[in-house]
Amino acid sequence: MLTGKRILIGIGGGIAVYRVAELARLLMKQGAEVRCVMTKAAQQFVTPLTFEALTGEAVHSELFDLTAERTMGHIALARWADVLLLAPATANLLAKHAYGIADDLLTTLLQVREGPVLAAPAMNVSMWRSPATQANVAILRERGVSFIGPVAGALACGEEGEGRLAEPEAIVAALLPLVSEQKLAGQRWVINAGPTREGWDDVRVLSNRASGRLGVCLAEAAAAMGARVTLVAGPGTPASLAGFERVDVETAHEMQAACESLAKNADVFVATAAVSDYRFAAPVEGKIKREGRETLQAEFAANPDIVAGIAAMPERPRKVIAFAAERSDHVAHARDKLARKKVDAVVANDASRMGAATGSGWWVTVDKVVELPEADKAIFAQSLIEQIQAMGWKA
């Protein structure tokens, strides 16, 4: 979701500087173009060469660089960025920005910056809690500066408490809404993801190969575009630090109850989860012993059809999107599912690719079929959101 986005990292002087190197790599892995500005204090912890090697761009540090200043380089640099990220945002840096002090390149950039600014503070817990720092944070929030962290934990000084730089993944998640057009603002989305797991005895379960990754990518993308998102997650669904609510479940009945409750009058329900069609009819307490048994039989009972049930609810979501994993005749099966379950669209994909790192398939509605080319699941999720947005929406 950061492909083509331009991130300028303003690096303050604190021990957390070393973690900003990891953050820069993660931003670039997400497709962002990254440039860095370092204060003199920051260079006492990590040399500019580290960030130059990571980003492939020269690190900026001097305000009075005559070559750059011939073209007002500091202003151009401030305007180049889609987001100016302060990491670590030290107490000194926050204080200077709050009171308009511009005595080096980074603080001057902050004074001329007209776009989004995200601050990721990191400092001693007492410094963070001090009345002066909290007053400065309040001033900056009122001016529109966004904040992520600090988080509680062990600090470099040996103390415990709020003051740690937020995790790089959390910072990236906080950046996404600042660089994404808020096309889904005001909408409520419910997404289910991952497998379900049905117990046979105290040890064995019935499950499947679904990873839950696509559902997480959809939740992250929809939340970044302004939607209020709830993810109903089956076992093993990857964690995410993005801004959405998560409800963890295990069995099909637990997923049904959560989805039906949450999806009432929602704008969109997307059923990416691979729900077990069957459960053990008579689960066994304890552990089934193997001794003396060459064969073993089990009876199964059908699980609820979650997506069909939600499509039939009186408080039905405005759009219900189902998935159909098949080994052949994908579009034909999807059209059949579309009619039987009375959903608005079906994403047909190949069952042999369950759990893969990429996604592909067909978007099937009553009036069209769109082939969705193979792509990383984060990109595939965005293509699905585009298809959902393009559907007809009744008031």
mmCIF file of C-alpha atoms in Angstrom:
data_model
loop_
_atom_site.group_PDB
_atom_site.id
_atom_site.type_symbol
_atom_site.label_atom_id
_atom_site.label_comp_id
_atom_site.label_asym_id
_atom_site.label_seq_id
_atom_site.Cartn_x
_atom_site.Cartn_y
_atom_site.Cartn_z
ATOM 1 C CA MET A 1 0.000 0.000 0.000
ATOM 2 C CA LEU A 2 3.032 2.280 0.123
ATOM 3 C CA THR A 3 4.053 1.648 -3.480
ATOM 4 C CA GLY A 4 5.124 4.963 -4.983
ATOM 5 C CA LYS A 5 4.665 6.881 -1.719
ATOM 6 C CA ARG A 6 7.420 9.258 -0.625
ATOM 7 C CA ILE A 7 8.389 9.098 3.035
ATOM 8 C CA LEU A 8 10.822 11.572 4.592
ATOM 9 C CA ILE A 9 12.146 10.310 7.924
ATOM 10 C CA GLY A 10 13.287 13.008 10.332
ATOM 11 C CA ILE A 11 15.639 11.245 12.731
ATOM 12 C CA GLY A 12 16.073 12.742 16.193
ATOM 13 C CA GLY A 13 18.891 12.026 18.621
ATOM 14 C CA GLY A 14 18.066 9.067 20.842
ATOM 15 C CA ILE A 15 19.140 5.487 21.400
ATOM 16 C CA ALA A 16 16.104 4.323 19.382
ATOM 17 C CA VAL A 17 17.828 5.566 16.204
ATOM 18 C CA TYR A 18 19.153 2.070 15.578
ATOM 19 C CA ARG A 19 15.574 0.784 15.251
ATOM 20 C CA VAL A 20 14.818 3.410 12.606
ATOM 21 C CA ALA A 21 17.179 1.563 10.272
ATOM 22 C CA GLU A 22 14.835 -1.429 10.483
ATOM 23 C CA LEU A 23 11.885 0.897 9.891
ATOM 24 C CA ALA A 24 13.495 2.372 6.775
ATOM 25 C CA ARG A 25 14.022 -1.116 5.346
ATOM 26 C CA LEU A 26 10.415 -2.066 6.070
ATOM 27 C CA LEU A 27 9.087 1.074 4.364
ATOM 28 C CA MET A 28 11.138 0.310 1.271
ATOM 29 C CA LYS A 29 9.977 -3.308 1.311
ATOM 30 C CA GLN A 30 6.417 -1.943 1.241
ATOM 31 C CA GLY A 31 7.286 -0.011 -1.929
ATOM 32 C CA ALA A 32 7.934 3.448 -0.486
ATOM 33 C CA GLU A 33 10.617 5.843 -1.655
ATOM 34 C CA VAL A 34 12.521 6.855 1.482
ATOM 35 C CA ARG A 35 14.796 9.783 2.245
ATOM 36 C CA CYS A 36 16.286 10.721 5.605
ATOM 37 C CA VAL A 37 17.161 13.888 7.499
ATOM 38 C CA MET A 38 19.354 13.435 10.566
ATOM 39 C CA THR A 39 20.025 15.826 13.407
ATOM 40 C CA LYS A 40 23.567 16.178 14.692
ATOM 41 C CA ALA A 41 22.527 14.332 17.845
ATOM 42 C CA ALA A 42 21.154 11.414 15.790
ATOM 43 C CA GLN A 43 24.531 11.068 14.079
ATOM 44 C CA GLN A 44 26.130 10.398 17.455
ATOM 45 C CA PHE A 45 24.232 7.086 17.596
ATOM 46 C CA VAL A 46 24.240 5.926 13.937
ATOM 47 C CA THR A 47 26.229 7.341 11.034
ATOM 48 C CA PRO A 48 24.487 8.776 7.960
ATOM 49 C CA LEU A 49 26.231 6.104 5.875
ATOM 50 C CA THR A 50 23.944 3.464 7.406
ATOM 51 C CA PHE A 51 20.818 5.158 6.080
ATOM 52 C CA GLU A 52 22.440 6.032 2.773
ATOM 53 C CA ALA A 53 23.245 2.356 2.266
ATOM 54 C CA LEU A 54 19.707 1.289 3.204
ATOM 55 C CA THR A 55 17.805 3.839 1.122
ATOM 56 C CA GLY A 56 20.197 4.466 -1.754
ATOM 57 C CA GLU A 57 19.733 8.204 -1.146
ATOM 58 C CA ALA A 58 22.012 10.821 0.355
ATOM 59 C CA VAL A 59 21.192 11.687 3.961
ATOM 60 C CA HIS A 60 20.418 15.363 4.540
ATOM 61 C CA SER A 61 21.716 17.012 7.684
ATOM 62 C CA GLU A 62 22.969 20.546 7.032
ATOM 63 C CA LEU A 63 20.659 23.528 6.669
ATOM 64 C CA PHE A 64 23.320 25.692 5.050
ATOM 65 C CA ASP A 65 24.143 23.398 2.164
ATOM 66 C CA LEU A 66 24.851 26.076 -0.454
ATOM 67 C CA THR A 67 24.276 23.793 -3.459
ATOM 68 C CA ALA A 68 20.833 22.786 -2.204
ATOM 69 C CA GLU A 69 19.916 26.270 -0.962
ATOM 70 C CA ARG A 70 20.302 27.776 -4.425
ATOM 71 C CA THR A 71 16.991 26.077 -5.188
ATOM 72 C CA MET A 72 15.567 26.415 -1.652
ATOM 73 C CA GLY A 73 16.366 22.771 -1.000
ATOM 74 C CA HIS A 74 14.803 22.546 2.460
ATOM 75 C CA ILE A 75 11.436 23.757 1.175
ATOM 76 C CA ALA A 76 11.573 21.458 -1.849
ATOM 77 C CA LEU A 77 12.436 18.537 0.416
ATOM 78 C CA ALA A 78 9.502 19.284 2.731
ATOM 79 C CA ARG A 79 7.142 19.430 -0.249
ATOM 80 C CA TRP A 80 8.593 16.275 -1.843
ATOM 81 C CA ALA A 81 7.323 14.023 0.929
ATOM 82 C CA ASP A 82 3.844 12.528 1.143
ATOM 83 C CA VAL A 83 4.490 12.111 4.878
ATOM 84 C CA LEU A 84 7.153 13.522 7.166
ATOM 85 C CA LEU A 85 7.859 10.889 9.816
ATOM 86 C CA LEU A 86 9.664 11.885 13.019
ATOM 87 C CA ALA A 87 11.381 8.805 14.435
ATOM 88 C CA PRO A 88 12.514 8.894 17.097
ATOM 89 C CA ALA A 89 10.670 12.063 18.052
ATOM 90 C CA THR A 90 12.645 13.187 21.079
ATOM 91 C CA ALA A 91 11.374 15.530 23.786
ATOM 92 C CA ASN A 92 13.723 18.203 22.427
ATOM 93 C CA LEU A 93 12.432 17.799 18.874
ATOM 94 C CA LEU A 94 8.776 17.935 19.988
ATOM 95 C CA ALA A 95 9.439 21.047 22.078
ATOM 96 C CA LYS A 96 11.160 22.847 19.211
ATOM 97 C CA HIS A 97 8.367 22.023 16.801
ATOM 98 C CA ALA A 98 5.665 23.095 19.270
ATOM 99 C CA TYR A 99 7.275 26.509 19.743
ATOM 100 C CA GLY A 100 8.439 27.153 16.196
ATOM 101 C CA ILE A 101 12.168 26.909 16.809
ATOM 102 C CA ALA A 102 13.994 26.282 13.525
ATOM 103 C CA ASP A 103 17.698 25.989 14.302
ATOM 104 C CA ASP A 104 18.696 23.074 12.067
ATOM 105 C CA LEU A 105 17.535 21.398 8.865
ATOM 106 C CA LEU A 106 14.928 19.114 10.431
ATOM 107 C CA THR A 107 13.232 21.767 12.556
ATOM 108 C CA THR A 108 13.245 24.141 9.578
ATOM 109 C CA LEU A 109 11.588 21.456 7.443
ATOM 110 C CA LEU A 110 8.915 21.099 10.103
ATOM 111 C CA GLN A 111 8.176 24.820 9.966
ATOM 112 C CA VAL A 112 7.565 24.802 6.201
ATOM 113 C CA ARG A 113 5.826 21.413 6.103
ATOM 114 C CA GLU A 114 2.223 21.678 4.865
ATOM 115 C CA GLY A 115 1.343 17.980 4.552
ATOM 116 C CA PRO A 116 0.896 15.131 7.057
ATOM 117 C CA VAL A 117 3.392 14.714 9.901
ATOM 118 C CA LEU A 118 3.563 11.528 11.999
ATOM 119 C CA ALA A 119 5.588 11.591 15.231
ATOM 120 C CA ALA A 120 6.882 8.384 16.819
ATOM 121 C CA PRO A 121 8.194 9.469 20.237
ATOM 122 C CA ALA A 122 10.901 7.622 22.158
ATOM 123 C CA MET A 123 12.416 8.809 25.438
ATOM 124 C CA ASN A 124 12.710 8.085 29.145
ATOM 125 C CA VAL A 125 9.346 7.458 30.806
ATOM 126 C CA SER A 126 9.716 10.450 33.159
ATOM 127 C CA MET A 127 10.576 12.698 30.241
ATOM 128 C CA TRP A 128 7.517 11.475 28.322
ATOM 129 C CA ARG A 129 5.218 12.019 31.315
ATOM 130 C CA SER A 130 6.607 15.440 32.177
ATOM 131 C CA PRO A 131 4.043 18.277 32.043
ATOM 132 C CA ALA A 132 6.159 20.131 29.485
ATOM 133 C CA THR A 133 6.299 17.207 27.038
ATOM 134 C CA GLN A 134 2.596 16.440 27.449
ATOM 135 C CA ALA A 135 1.751 20.110 26.847
ATOM 136 C CA ASN A 136 3.895 20.100 23.703
ATOM 137 C CA VAL A 137 2.212 16.931 22.449
ATOM 138 C CA ALA A 138 -1.196 18.526 23.034
ATOM 139 C CA ILE A 139 -0.165 21.611 21.048
ATOM 140 C CA LEU A 140 1.075 19.501 18.159
ATOM 141 C CA ARG A 141 -2.021 17.282 18.136
ATOM 142 C CA GLU A 142 -4.175 20.397 17.945
ATOM 143 C CA ARG A 143 -2.177 21.509 14.913
ATOM 144 C CA GLY A 144 -2.800 18.189 13.178
ATOM 145 C CA VAL A 145 0.356 16.214 13.956
ATOM 146 C CA SER A 146 -0.412 12.485 14.314
ATOM 147 C CA PHE A 147 1.254 10.325 16.961
ATOM 148 C CA ILE A 148 2.096 6.632 17.266
ATOM 149 C CA GLY A 149 3.408 5.457 20.616
ATOM 150 C CA PRO A 150 5.456 5.493 22.705
ATOM 151 C CA VAL A 151 4.790 2.011 24.045
ATOM 152 C CA ALA A 152 5.490 0.536 27.453
ATOM 153 C CA GLY A 153 8.403 -1.810 28.073
ATOM 154 C CA ALA A 154 12.031 -2.007 29.107
ATOM 155 C CA LEU A 155 13.924 1.185 28.278
ATOM 156 C CA ALA A 156 17.583 1.591 27.364
ATOM 157 C CA CYS A 157 18.209 3.394 30.653
ATOM 158 C CA GLY A 158 17.127 0.291 32.571
ATOM 159 C CA GLU A 159 13.752 1.647 33.661
ATOM 160 C CA GLU A 160 10.304 0.319 32.716
ATOM 161 C CA GLY A 161 7.351 2.247 31.335
ATOM 162 C CA GLU A 162 6.074 4.231 28.377
ATOM 163 C CA GLY A 163 8.937 5.471 26.285
ATOM 164 C CA ARG A 164 9.854 2.765 23.773
ATOM 165 C CA LEU A 165 9.645 3.533 20.073
ATOM 166 C CA ALA A 166 6.579 1.832 18.578
ATOM 167 C CA GLU A 167 7.247 -1.323 16.572
ATOM 168 C CA PRO A 168 8.168 -0.632 12.926
ATOM 169 C CA GLU A 169 5.066 -2.533 11.752
ATOM 170 C CA ALA A 170 2.864 -0.329 13.958
ATOM 171 C CA ILE A 171 4.474 2.807 12.558
ATOM 172 C CA VAL A 172 3.857 1.604 8.994
ATOM 173 C CA ALA A 173 0.218 0.867 9.899
ATOM 174 C CA ALA A 174 -0.141 4.392 11.306
ATOM 175 C CA LEU A 175 1.324 5.834 8.091
ATOM 176 C CA LEU A 176 -1.145 4.110 5.788
ATOM 177 C CA PRO A 177 -4.201 6.311 6.488
ATOM 178 C CA LEU A 178 -2.054 9.407 5.986
ATOM 179 C CA VAL A 179 -1.107 8.411 2.427
ATOM 180 C CA SER A 180 -4.345 6.698 1.392
ATOM 181 C CA GLU A 181 -7.351 8.427 -0.089
ATOM 182 C CA GLN A 182 -10.187 7.982 2.405
ATOM 183 C CA LYS A 183 -12.617 6.486 -0.113
ATOM 184 C CA LEU A 184 -14.219 4.208 2.485
ATOM 185 C CA ALA A 185 -14.669 6.834 5.200
ATOM 186 C CA GLY A 186 -17.919 6.302 7.087
ATOM 187 C CA GLN A 187 -18.296 2.683 5.976
ATOM 188 C CA ARG A 188 -18.358 -0.312 8.317
ATOM 189 C CA TRP A 189 -16.723 -3.515 7.081
ATOM 190 C CA VAL A 190 -16.721 -6.983 8.624
ATOM 191 C CA ILE A 191 -14.248 -9.532 7.266
ATOM 192 C CA ASN A 192 -13.671 -13.108 8.346
ATOM 193 C CA ALA A 193 -10.379 -14.863 7.768
ATOM 194 C CA GLY A 194 -8.384 -18.029 8.270
ATOM 195 C CA PRO A 195 -9.490 -21.580 8.942
ATOM 196 C CA THR A 196 -11.793 -22.878 11.631
ATOM 197 C CA ARG A 197 -10.843 -25.763 13.890
ATOM 198 C CA GLU A 198 -13.175 -28.517 15.113
ATOM 199 C CA GLY A 199 -12.099 -30.710 17.997
ATOM 200 C CA TRP A 200 -12.290 -34.522 17.793
ATOM 201 C CA ASP A 201 -10.750 -35.294 21.164
ATOM 202 C CA ASP A 202 -8.538 -33.312 23.519
ATOM 203 C CA VAL A 203 -5.617 -33.632 21.074
ATOM 204 C CA ARG A 204 -6.878 -33.927 17.495
ATOM 205 C CA VAL A 205 -8.712 -31.376 15.359
ATOM 206 C CA LEU A 206 -10.243 -31.021 11.890
ATOM 207 C CA SER A 207 -8.988 -27.941 10.032
ATOM 208 C CA ASN A 208 -7.612 -26.830 6.639
ATOM 209 C CA ARG A 209 -4.671 -25.091 4.969
ATOM 210 C CA ALA A 210 -6.062 -21.533 4.916
ATOM 211 C CA SER A 211 -3.550 -18.960 6.206
ATOM 212 C CA GLY A 212 -5.843 -15.982 6.873
ATOM 213 C CA ARG A 213 -3.346 -13.678 5.185
ATOM 214 C CA LEU A 214 -5.758 -12.327 2.543
ATOM 215 C CA GLY A 215 -8.351 -11.405 5.163
ATOM 216 C CA VAL A 216 -5.725 -9.493 7.141
ATOM 217 C CA CYS A 217 -4.581 -7.681 3.983
ATOM 218 C CA LEU A 218 -8.173 -6.725 3.198
ATOM 219 C CA ALA A 219 -8.723 -5.464 6.735
ATOM 220 C CA GLU A 220 -5.510 -3.421 6.624
ATOM 221 C CA ALA A 221 -6.342 -1.903 3.243
ATOM 222 C CA ALA A 222 -9.964 -1.069 4.087
ATOM 223 C CA ALA A 223 -8.945 0.477 7.422
ATOM 224 C CA ALA A 224 -6.249 2.550 5.714
ATOM 225 C CA MET A 225 -8.914 3.876 3.324
ATOM 226 C CA GLY A 226 -11.081 5.060 6.203
ATOM 227 C CA ALA A 227 -13.451 2.152 6.877
ATOM 228 C CA ARG A 228 -14.267 0.988 10.396
ATOM 229 C CA VAL A 229 -13.192 -2.645 10.149
ATOM 230 C CA THR A 230 -13.711 -5.713 12.308
ATOM 231 C CA LEU A 231 -11.792 -8.886 11.479
ATOM 232 C CA VAL A 232 -13.187 -12.207 12.736
ATOM 233 C CA ALA A 233 -10.080 -14.364 12.782
ATOM 234 C CA GLY A 234 -9.767 -18.126 12.851
ATOM 235 C CA PRO A 235 -6.791 -20.005 14.375
ATOM 236 C CA GLY A 236 -3.390 -19.054 12.975
ATOM 237 C CA THR A 237 -4.560 -15.877 11.257
ATOM 238 C CA PRO A 238 -1.518 -13.543 11.217
ATOM 239 C CA ALA A 239 -1.314 -10.701 13.692
ATOM 240 C CA SER A 240 -1.561 -7.123 12.482
ATOM 241 C CA LEU A 241 -0.897 -3.790 14.126
ATOM 242 C CA ALA A 242 -3.165 -1.882 11.737
ATOM 243 C CA GLY A 243 -6.097 0.135 13.007
ATOM 244 C CA PHE A 244 -8.949 -2.348 13.070
ATOM 245 C CA GLU A 245 -10.774 -4.431 15.655
ATOM 246 C CA ARG A 246 -10.032 -8.160 15.817
ATOM 247 C CA VAL A 247 -12.198 -10.936 17.262
ATOM 248 C CA ASP A 248 -10.514 -14.340 17.572
ATOM 249 C CA VAL A 249 -12.605 -17.506 17.234
ATOM 250 C CA GLU A 250 -11.914 -21.206 16.787
ATOM 251 C CA THR A 251 -14.942 -23.225 15.629
ATOM 252 C CA ALA A 252 -17.429 -22.645 12.832
ATOM 253 C CA HIS A 253 -20.209 -21.994 15.350
ATOM 254 C CA GLU A 254 -18.071 -19.379 17.112
ATOM 255 C CA MET A 255 -17.322 -17.714 13.787
ATOM 256 C CA GLN A 256 -20.999 -17.779 12.835
ATOM 257 C CA ALA A 257 -22.072 -16.129 16.083
ATOM 258 C CA ALA A 258 -19.421 -13.403 15.835
ATOM 259 C CA CYS A 259 -20.051 -12.675 12.145
ATOM 260 C CA GLU A 260 -23.836 -12.545 12.441
ATOM 261 C CA SER A 261 -23.657 -10.207 15.413
ATOM 262 C CA LEU A 262 -21.087 -7.878 13.899
ATOM 263 C CA ALA A 263 -22.367 -7.843 10.314
ATOM 264 C CA LYS A 264 -25.863 -6.520 11.118
ATOM 265 C CA ASN A 265 -26.450 -3.438 8.945
ATOM 266 C CA ALA A 266 -22.774 -3.310 7.960
ATOM 267 C CA ASP A 267 -21.841 -1.808 4.635
ATOM 268 C CA VAL A 268 -19.701 -4.768 3.536
ATOM 269 C CA PHE A 269 -19.195 -8.341 4.697
ATOM 270 C CA VAL A 270 -16.337 -10.245 3.037
ATOM 271 C CA ALA A 271 -16.137 -13.980 3.728
ATOM 272 C CA THR A 272 -12.510 -14.886 3.047
ATOM 273 C CA ALA A 273 -12.482 -17.543 5.810
ATOM 274 C CA ALA A 274 -12.224 -21.217 4.906
ATOM 275 C CA VAL A 275 -14.891 -22.483 7.300
ATOM 276 C CA SER A 276 -14.969 -26.244 7.930
ATOM 277 C CA ASP A 277 -18.035 -27.649 6.214
ATOM 278 C CA TYR A 278 -18.274 -30.407 8.828
ATOM 279 C CA ARG A 279 -17.495 -31.014 12.485
ATOM 280 C CA PHE A 280 -17.274 -34.221 14.504
ATOM 281 C CA ALA A 281 -20.787 -35.295 15.455
ATOM 282 C CA ALA A 282 -19.660 -36.685 18.823
ATOM 283 C CA PRO A 283 -16.372 -35.182 20.100
ATOM 284 C CA VAL A 284 -14.565 -37.395 22.593
ATOM 285 C CA GLU A 285 -13.414 -36.310 26.022
ATOM 286 C CA GLY A 286 -9.801 -37.209 26.687
ATOM 287 C CA LYS A 287 -7.570 -38.785 24.038
ATOM 288 C CA ILE A 288 -8.598 -41.529 21.624
ATOM 289 C CA LYS A 289 -6.110 -44.397 22.034
ATOM 290 C CA ARG A 290 -4.569 -46.126 19.042
ATOM 291 C CA GLU A 291 -3.835 -49.460 20.714
ATOM 292 C CA GLY A 292 -5.768 -52.392 19.235
ATOM 293 C CA ARG A 293 -7.267 -50.336 16.383
ATOM 294 C CA GLU A 294 -6.299 -50.793 12.754
ATOM 295 C CA THR A 295 -9.175 -48.617 11.509
ATOM 296 C CA LEU A 296 -11.214 -45.867 13.107
ATOM 297 C CA GLN A 297 -14.467 -44.325 11.950
ATOM 298 C CA ALA A 298 -15.924 -40.946 12.768
ATOM 299 C CA GLU A 299 -19.320 -39.437 12.052
ATOM 300 C CA PHE A 300 -19.561 -35.844 10.900
ATOM 301 C CA ALA A 301 -22.295 -33.212 11.188
ATOM 302 C CA ALA A 302 -22.730 -30.260 8.849
ATOM 303 C CA ASN A 303 -21.568 -26.857 10.020
ATOM 304 C CA PRO A 304 -23.605 -23.701 9.362
ATOM 305 C CA ASP A 305 -23.268 -21.866 6.041
ATOM 306 C CA ILE A 306 -22.123 -18.540 7.418
ATOM 307 C CA VAL A 307 -22.127 -16.421 4.269
ATOM 308 C CA ALA A 308 -25.547 -17.656 3.121
ATOM 309 C CA GLY A 309 -26.959 -16.994 6.572
ATOM 310 C CA ILE A 310 -25.652 -13.436 6.599
ATOM 311 C CA ALA A 311 -26.967 -12.790 3.077
ATOM 312 C CA ALA A 312 -30.426 -13.866 4.314
ATOM 313 C CA MET A 313 -30.452 -11.779 7.521
ATOM 314 C CA PRO A 314 -33.144 -9.101 7.903
ATOM 315 C CA GLU A 315 -30.333 -6.681 8.840
ATOM 316 C CA ARG A 316 -28.306 -7.826 5.849
ATOM 317 C CA PRO A 317 -25.094 -5.940 5.000
ATOM 318 C CA ARG A 318 -25.365 -3.773 1.910
ATOM 319 C CA LYS A 319 -22.803 -5.953 0.127
ATOM 320 C CA VAL A 320 -21.986 -9.598 0.865
ATOM 321 C CA ILE A 321 -18.917 -11.050 -0.848
ATOM 322 C CA ALA A 322 -18.297 -14.806 -0.827
ATOM 323 C CA PHE A 323 -15.292 -16.889 -1.873
ATOM 324 C CA ALA A 324 -15.297 -20.176 -3.809
ATOM 325 C CA ALA A 325 -12.194 -22.372 -3.825
ATOM 326 C CA GLU A 326 -12.429 -25.003 -6.574
ATOM 327 C CA ARG A 327 -10.051 -27.213 -8.582
ATOM 328 C CA SER A 328 -11.831 -26.718 -11.946
ATOM 329 C CA ASP A 329 -14.701 -24.853 -13.643
ATOM 330 C CA HIS A 330 -14.057 -21.963 -11.281
ATOM 331 C CA VAL A 331 -16.381 -19.394 -12.856
ATOM 332 C CA ALA A 332 -19.234 -21.884 -13.293
ATOM 333 C CA HIS A 333 -19.030 -22.887 -9.637
ATOM 334 C CA ALA A 334 -18.888 -19.230 -8.619
ATOM 335 C CA ARG A 335 -22.033 -18.401 -10.621
ATOM 336 C CA ASP A 336 -23.838 -21.305 -8.997
ATOM 337 C CA LYS A 337 -22.775 -20.109 -5.533
ATOM 338 C CA LEU A 338 -23.802 -16.555 -6.396
ATOM 339 C CA ALA A 339 -27.343 -17.693 -7.173
ATOM 340 C CA ARG A 340 -27.749 -20.236 -4.355
ATOM 341 C CA LYS A 341 -26.429 -18.071 -1.562
ATOM 342 C CA LYS A 342 -27.888 -14.795 -2.832
ATOM 343 C CA VAL A 343 -24.668 -12.891 -2.345
ATOM 344 C CA ASP A 344 -23.572 -9.856 -4.341
ATOM 345 C CA ALA A 345 -20.289 -11.220 -5.660
ATOM 346 C CA VAL A 346 -18.120 -14.321 -5.501
ATOM 347 C CA VAL A 347 -14.339 -14.415 -5.709
ATOM 348 C CA ALA A 348 -13.424 -17.694 -7.386
ATOM 349 C CA ASN A 349 -9.950 -19.051 -6.767
ATOM 350 C CA ASP A 350 -8.056 -22.302 -7.137
ATOM 351 C CA ALA A 351 -8.194 -24.652 -4.149
ATOM 352 C CA SER A 352 -4.673 -25.869 -4.878
ATOM 353 C CA ARG A 353 -3.366 -22.390 -3.986
ATOM 354 C CA MET A 354 -4.815 -22.319 -0.470
ATOM 355 C CA GLY A 355 -2.238 -20.859 1.893
ATOM 356 C CA ALA A 356 -0.094 -19.390 -0.923
ATOM 357 C CA ALA A 357 1.677 -16.035 -0.526
ATOM 358 C CA THR A 358 -0.035 -14.609 -3.601
ATOM 359 C CA GLY A 359 -3.652 -14.348 -4.697
ATOM 360 C CA SER A 360 -5.420 -14.706 -8.026
ATOM 361 C CA GLY A 361 -8.838 -15.644 -9.352
ATOM 362 C CA TRP A 362 -12.030 -14.253 -10.836
ATOM 363 C CA TRP A 363 -14.473 -11.623 -9.612
ATOM 364 C CA VAL A 364 -17.939 -12.896 -10.481
ATOM 365 C CA THR A 365 -21.201 -10.946 -10.273
ATOM 366 C CA VAL A 366 -24.554 -11.318 -12.039
ATOM 367 C CA ASP A 367 -23.465 -9.139 -14.930
ATOM 368 C CA LYS A 368 -19.708 -9.590 -15.262
ATOM 369 C CA VAL A 369 -16.617 -11.719 -14.767
ATOM 370 C CA VAL A 370 -13.278 -10.027 -14.172
ATOM 371 C CA GLU A 371 -10.057 -12.022 -14.138
ATOM 372 C CA LEU A 372 -7.824 -10.997 -11.240
ATOM 373 C CA PRO A 373 -4.145 -11.609 -12.104
ATOM 374 C CA GLU A 374 -1.753 -13.169 -9.630
ATOM 375 C CA ALA A 375 -0.267 -10.660 -7.206
ATOM 376 C CA ASP A 376 1.025 -10.368 -3.672
ATOM 377 C CA LYS A 377 -1.975 -10.668 -1.364
ATOM 378 C CA ALA A 378 -1.658 -7.050 -0.221
ATOM 379 C CA ILE A 379 -2.006 -5.910 -3.844
ATOM 380 C CA PHE A 380 -4.658 -8.539 -4.559
ATOM 381 C CA ALA A 381 -6.663 -7.195 -1.596
ATOM 382 C CA GLN A 382 -6.579 -3.709 -3.092
ATOM 383 C CA SER A 383 -7.900 -5.024 -6.398
ATOM 384 C CA LEU A 384 -10.806 -6.646 -4.549
ATOM 385 C CA ILE A 385 -11.623 -3.375 -2.803
ATOM 386 C CA GLU A 386 -11.639 -1.630 -6.179
ATOM 387 C CA GLN A 387 -14.170 -4.174 -7.465
ATOM 388 C CA ILE A 388 -16.349 -3.720 -4.359
ATOM 389 C CA GLN A 389 -16.238 0.063 -4.748
ATOM 390 C CA ALA A 390 -17.244 -0.226 -8.409
ATOM 391 C CA MET A 391 -20.468 -2.103 -7.576
ATOM 392 C CA GLY A 392 -23.822 -0.368 -7.626
ATOM 393 C CA TRP A 393 -24.723 0.959 -4.166
ATOM 394 C CA LYS A 394 -28.334 1.633 -3.233
ATOM 395 C CA ALA A 395 -28.956 4.481 -0.800
#
